[in-house]
Each structure stands twice: as structure tokens, then as C-alpha cells.
XYZ file of C-alpha atoms in Angstrom:
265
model
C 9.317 9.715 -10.416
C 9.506 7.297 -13.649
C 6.807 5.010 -12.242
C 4.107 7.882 -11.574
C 4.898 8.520 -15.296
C 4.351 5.138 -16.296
C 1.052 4.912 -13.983
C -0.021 8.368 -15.712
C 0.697 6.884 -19.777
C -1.595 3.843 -18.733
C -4.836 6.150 -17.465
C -4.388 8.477 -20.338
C -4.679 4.782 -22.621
C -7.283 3.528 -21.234
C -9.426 6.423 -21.152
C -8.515 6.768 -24.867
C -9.948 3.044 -25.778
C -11.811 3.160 -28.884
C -15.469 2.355 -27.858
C -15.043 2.878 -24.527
C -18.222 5.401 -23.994
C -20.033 2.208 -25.478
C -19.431 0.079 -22.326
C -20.925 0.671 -18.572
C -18.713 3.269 -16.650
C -18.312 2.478 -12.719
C -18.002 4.691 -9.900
C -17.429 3.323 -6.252
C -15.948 4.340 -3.108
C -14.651 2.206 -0.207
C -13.688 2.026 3.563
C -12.189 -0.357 5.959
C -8.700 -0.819 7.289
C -4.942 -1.108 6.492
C -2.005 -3.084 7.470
C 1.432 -3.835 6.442
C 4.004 -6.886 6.653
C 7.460 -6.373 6.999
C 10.465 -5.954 9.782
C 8.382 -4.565 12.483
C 5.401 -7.108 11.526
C 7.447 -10.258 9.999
C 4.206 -13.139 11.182
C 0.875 -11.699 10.733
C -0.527 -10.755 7.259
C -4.003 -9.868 8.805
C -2.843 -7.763 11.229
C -5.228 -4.217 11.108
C -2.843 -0.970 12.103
C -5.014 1.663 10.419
C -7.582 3.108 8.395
C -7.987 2.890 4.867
C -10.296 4.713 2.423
C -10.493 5.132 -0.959
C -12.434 6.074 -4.534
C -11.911 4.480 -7.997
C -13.483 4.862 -11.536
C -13.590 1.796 -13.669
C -15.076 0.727 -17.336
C -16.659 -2.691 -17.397
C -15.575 -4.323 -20.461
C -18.197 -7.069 -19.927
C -19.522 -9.103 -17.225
C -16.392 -10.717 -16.544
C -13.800 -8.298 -17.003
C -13.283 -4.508 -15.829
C -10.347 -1.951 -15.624
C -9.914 0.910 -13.528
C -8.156 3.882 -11.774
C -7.763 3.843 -8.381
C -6.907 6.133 -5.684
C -6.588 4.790 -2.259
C -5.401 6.390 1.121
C -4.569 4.628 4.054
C -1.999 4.550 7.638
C 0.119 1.377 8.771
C 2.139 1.685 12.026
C 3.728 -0.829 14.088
C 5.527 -0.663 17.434
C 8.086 -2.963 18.787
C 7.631 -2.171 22.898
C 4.190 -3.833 22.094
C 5.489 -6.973 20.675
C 5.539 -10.395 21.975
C 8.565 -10.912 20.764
C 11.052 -10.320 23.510
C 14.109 -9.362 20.801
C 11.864 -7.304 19.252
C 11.019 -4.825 22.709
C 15.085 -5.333 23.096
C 15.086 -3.803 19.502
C 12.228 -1.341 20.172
C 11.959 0.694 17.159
C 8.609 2.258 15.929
C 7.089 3.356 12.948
C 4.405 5.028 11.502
C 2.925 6.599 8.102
C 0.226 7.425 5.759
C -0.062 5.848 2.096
C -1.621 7.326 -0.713
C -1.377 5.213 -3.367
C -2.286 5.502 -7.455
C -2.884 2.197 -8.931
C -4.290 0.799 -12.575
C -6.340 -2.017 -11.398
C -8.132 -5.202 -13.819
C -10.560 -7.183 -12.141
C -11.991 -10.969 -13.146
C -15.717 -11.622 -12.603
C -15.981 -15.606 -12.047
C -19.934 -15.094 -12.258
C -21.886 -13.354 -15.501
C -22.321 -9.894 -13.400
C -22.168 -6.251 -13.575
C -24.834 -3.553 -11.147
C -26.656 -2.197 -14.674
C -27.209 -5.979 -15.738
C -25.634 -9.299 -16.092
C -27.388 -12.622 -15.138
C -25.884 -12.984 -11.567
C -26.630 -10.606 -8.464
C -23.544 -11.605 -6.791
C -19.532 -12.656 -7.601
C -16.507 -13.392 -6.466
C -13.642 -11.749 -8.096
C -10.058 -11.523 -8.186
C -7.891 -8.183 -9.149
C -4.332 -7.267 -10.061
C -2.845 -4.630 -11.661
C 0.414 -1.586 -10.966
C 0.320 1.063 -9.101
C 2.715 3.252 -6.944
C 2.513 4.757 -3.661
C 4.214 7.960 -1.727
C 5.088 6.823 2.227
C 6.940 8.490 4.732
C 8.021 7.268 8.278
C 7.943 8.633 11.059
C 8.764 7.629 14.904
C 7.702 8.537 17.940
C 10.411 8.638 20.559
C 9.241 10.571 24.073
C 6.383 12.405 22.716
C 8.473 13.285 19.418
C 7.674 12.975 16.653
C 10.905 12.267 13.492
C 10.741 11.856 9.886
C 13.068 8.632 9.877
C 13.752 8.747 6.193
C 15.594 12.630 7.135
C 17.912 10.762 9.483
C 19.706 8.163 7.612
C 19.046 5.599 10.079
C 21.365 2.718 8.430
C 24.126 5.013 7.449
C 22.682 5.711 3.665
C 24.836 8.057 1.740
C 21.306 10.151 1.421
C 17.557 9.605 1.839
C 15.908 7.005 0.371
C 13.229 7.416 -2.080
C 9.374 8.274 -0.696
C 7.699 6.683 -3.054
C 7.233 3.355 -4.716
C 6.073 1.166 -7.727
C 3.876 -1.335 -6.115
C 1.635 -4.495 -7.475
C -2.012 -4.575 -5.820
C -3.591 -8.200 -5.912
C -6.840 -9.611 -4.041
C -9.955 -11.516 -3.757
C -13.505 -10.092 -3.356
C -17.458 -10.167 -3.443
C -19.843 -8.138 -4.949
C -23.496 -7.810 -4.913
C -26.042 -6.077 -6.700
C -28.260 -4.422 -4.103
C -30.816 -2.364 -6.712
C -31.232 -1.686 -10.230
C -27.296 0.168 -11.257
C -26.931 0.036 -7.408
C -23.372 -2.320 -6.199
C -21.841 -3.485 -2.937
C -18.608 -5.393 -2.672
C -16.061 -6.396 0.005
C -12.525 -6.964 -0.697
C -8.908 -7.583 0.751
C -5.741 -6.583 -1.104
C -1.860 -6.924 -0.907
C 0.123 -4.852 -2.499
C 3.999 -5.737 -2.800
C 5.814 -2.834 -2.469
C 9.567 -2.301 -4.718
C 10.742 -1.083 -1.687
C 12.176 -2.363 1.937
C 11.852 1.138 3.589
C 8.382 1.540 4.230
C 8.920 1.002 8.134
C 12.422 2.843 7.852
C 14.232 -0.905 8.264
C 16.321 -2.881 5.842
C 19.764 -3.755 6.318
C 22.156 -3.330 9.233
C 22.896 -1.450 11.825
C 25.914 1.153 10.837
C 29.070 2.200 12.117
C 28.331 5.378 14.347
C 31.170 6.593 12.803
C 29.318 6.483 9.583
C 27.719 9.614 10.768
C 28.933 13.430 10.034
C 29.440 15.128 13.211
C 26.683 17.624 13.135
C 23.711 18.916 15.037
C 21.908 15.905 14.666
C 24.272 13.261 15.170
C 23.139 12.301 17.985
C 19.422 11.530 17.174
C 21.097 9.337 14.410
C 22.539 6.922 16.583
C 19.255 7.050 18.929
C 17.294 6.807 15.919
C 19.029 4.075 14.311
C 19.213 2.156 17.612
C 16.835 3.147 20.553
C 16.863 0.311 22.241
C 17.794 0.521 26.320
C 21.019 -2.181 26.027
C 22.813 -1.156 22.779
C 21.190 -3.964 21.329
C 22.293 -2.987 17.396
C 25.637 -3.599 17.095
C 27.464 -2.281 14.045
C 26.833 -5.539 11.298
C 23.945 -7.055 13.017
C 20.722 -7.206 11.101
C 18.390 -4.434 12.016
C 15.341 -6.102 10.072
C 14.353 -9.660 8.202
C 16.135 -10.855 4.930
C 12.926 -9.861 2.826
C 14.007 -7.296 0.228
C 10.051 -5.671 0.021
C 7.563 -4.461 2.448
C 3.530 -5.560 1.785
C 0.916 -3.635 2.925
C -2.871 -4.330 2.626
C -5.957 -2.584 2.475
C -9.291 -4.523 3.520
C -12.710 -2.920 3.458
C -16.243 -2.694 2.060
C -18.102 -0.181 -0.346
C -21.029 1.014 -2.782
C -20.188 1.780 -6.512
C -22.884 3.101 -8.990
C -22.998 1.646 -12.683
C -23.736 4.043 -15.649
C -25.273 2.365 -18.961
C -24.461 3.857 -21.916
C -27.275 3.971 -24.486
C -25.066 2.630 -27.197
C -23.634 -0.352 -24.710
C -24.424 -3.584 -26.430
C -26.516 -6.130 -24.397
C -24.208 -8.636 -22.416
């Protein structure tokens, strides 16, 4: 859990910043949906599997620059059987899963703008920050459901980890609509430090790999469901790329607060 500890020391610091009750404090929530890119989805970063939705608190430094905390929740699933990839519905593994994800976000204002002032109604921005986020897979295999990361798909000596540190970065607009009043539409990628998000990374194992135990055998049918034994023990399960990306897209309101002793951007 070292990087929800790390996540945890930043918020505490930057609600700690000397001055910061004399800047504009920034409340917002957001909608839209969520995707992900990875073995199940190696070609399309725009794809839309899921919801998203999410809240965040920020403190505009000045028109230009802002940091916040963000909490965002959102699903990704993908499904090989629905693929037009023919070695893909040979492979025909599924996935999905919820994220909730914590993240300490900066944004860059190329326009003079904030909702309580500035000399611009509108921007572009940009945003980056850290962040981590708690998945879990799960398949669906004849109207059952697993918890993939229980099963030890690739022969793993025990579960991976369910939660990651991640790095959030995007584009967006937003727009004053009325007096403190904001609305803003955004896309983000977040690059995961993991490769397990969708349950596949490296190979397919040795069945052998594989205590005999009650559950053996929804191991091997887990780790390869496809109809012509289509994972052989070696072969590649997933692509070469050592993280998964996921993205949340959406659109929302925030509300500005001016401080009385804010200075005059």
C-alpha cells in the first residue's frame, strides 16, 4: 500500500500550503465514460466500455495554474468472442472491473481564466499529476461470474496486487457559464504500473504449474477458455506492453469560492 501512502503525504501538503485560504477553492463533479487499452483492447484508445463518474476539490493558484484531489470511479470491460480479430475469439478470454481511483492532479490554464474571475470565459487546459487506483477482474464464463486475480491464471506463485500507482494526463475545455458558476469537458489517460488490469500479461503456464486442488480445474479453463486449446504452455497470452491505460472522458459543473483575502488576478 506504499503508493496510497505517498498519495495521502501529498493531500495532507497541499492542504497545509501557507496562504492557501487566500486563493479561490474549487469544487466540481463530473460524468461521462471509461475505457481501457491493453491485451484484450491492443488498437483502439477511444474505445467507451463503461461509465465513469467522479468529484474533485481543487485550489486555484491563479488563472493559469490549479492543484487538486481527485476521486474518480469508473468500469472497463472487454470481451474477446466480440472481437474482430479472429485469434482473438480463438483466444476468447473476458474481463471486467470497476476502478476507483485517488489521484493528485495540476492543471495548466493556456487562457487568463478561473469561474470567480479571470479575463477569459473559456480555456483549454492540459493536466497531469499521480494517483493510484484499486481494480479487480472478473470473468464471466456461462453465466459465472470469477475473480481472475483468485485463480492464478498464468501460474503466479500468488495473487497479484489489486491496486496500482498510476499517472493521469489529458486535455480539456472549460467555460464560465455565470458569475462563480464553471463547465468543462475533458479526456484523460492514465498509465497504469501494472499489466494485470484485464488479468493478462505473460504466458500461458504449464498446467502442471497448478496444485491439485478443488479448483484446479477452473485454473486451466480460466487461464485458457478457448474451444481448440489455443494457449499452449510458452505462447504469449497478451501483447509485449508491460502497462495497461485506461481513460476516463466526460463533462461537468464545478463551483468557485472567493476568498475575501484572495488578491485580484
Amino acid at each position: 500500500m506504499q503508493y496510497t501512502r505517498v498519495l495521502l503525504i501529498f493531500i495532507i501538503l497541499l492542504f497545509r500550503v501557507p496562504g492557501a485560504l487566500g486563493q479561490t477553492f474549487e469544487l466540481g463533479l463530473a460524468a461521462g465514460g471509461s475505457g481501457y487499452m491493453g491485451d484484450l483492447n491492443q488498437t483502439d484508445p477511444l474505445k467507451i466500455s463503461g461509465i465513469s463518474a467522479g468529484a474533485y476539490v481543487k485550489l486555484n493558484i491563479d488563472p493559469y495554474w490549479a492543484v487538486g484531489v481527485h476521486y474518480t470511479y469508473g468500469k472497463i470491460e472487454a470481451n474477446d468472442a466480440e472481437s474482430k480479430n479472429s485469434q482473438f475469439r480463438d483466444r476468447n478470454l473476458n474481463f471486467k472491473t470497476a476502478l476507483n481511483e485517488l489521484s493528485l492532479q495540476v492543471d495548466f490554464n493556456f487562457l487568463h481564466y478561473f469561474a470567480g474571475g479571470g479575463y477569459k470565459k473559456f480555456t483549454p487546459y492540459i493536466f497531469t499529476g499521480i494517483g493510484g487506483v484499486f481494480y479487480n477482474p472478473i470473468a464471466v464464463h456461462h453465466d459465472r461470474e470469477y475473480t481472475l486475480r483468485s485463480f492464478q491464471t498464468e501460474g503466479q506463485s500468488q495473487p497479484y496486487r489489486n491496486y496500482a500507482f498510476s499517472i493521469p494526463y489529458g486535455v480539456g475545455v472549460k467555460l464560465q457559464i455565470k458569475n462563480n458558476l464553471g463547465m468543462f469537458s475533458q479526456i484523460g489517460y492514465r498509465t497504469a504500473h501494472t499489466d494485470y488490469m484485464d488479468d493478462v500479461s505473460g504466458r500461458y503456464p504449464d498446467p502442471n504449474v497448478w496444485v491439485e486442488d478443488n479448483y484446479v480445474a477452473e485454473r486451466k479453463f480460466l487461464s485458457d477458455p478457448s474451444n481448440s486449446q489455443y494457449g499452449a504452455p510458452g505462447i504469449q497470452r497478451g501483447d509485449f506492453r508491460k502497462r495497461d491505460t485506461y481513460m476516463f472522458v466526460g463533462i461537468g459543473i464545478s463551483y468557485t469560492f472567493v476568498s475575501q483575502k484572495c488578491y485580484t488576478f
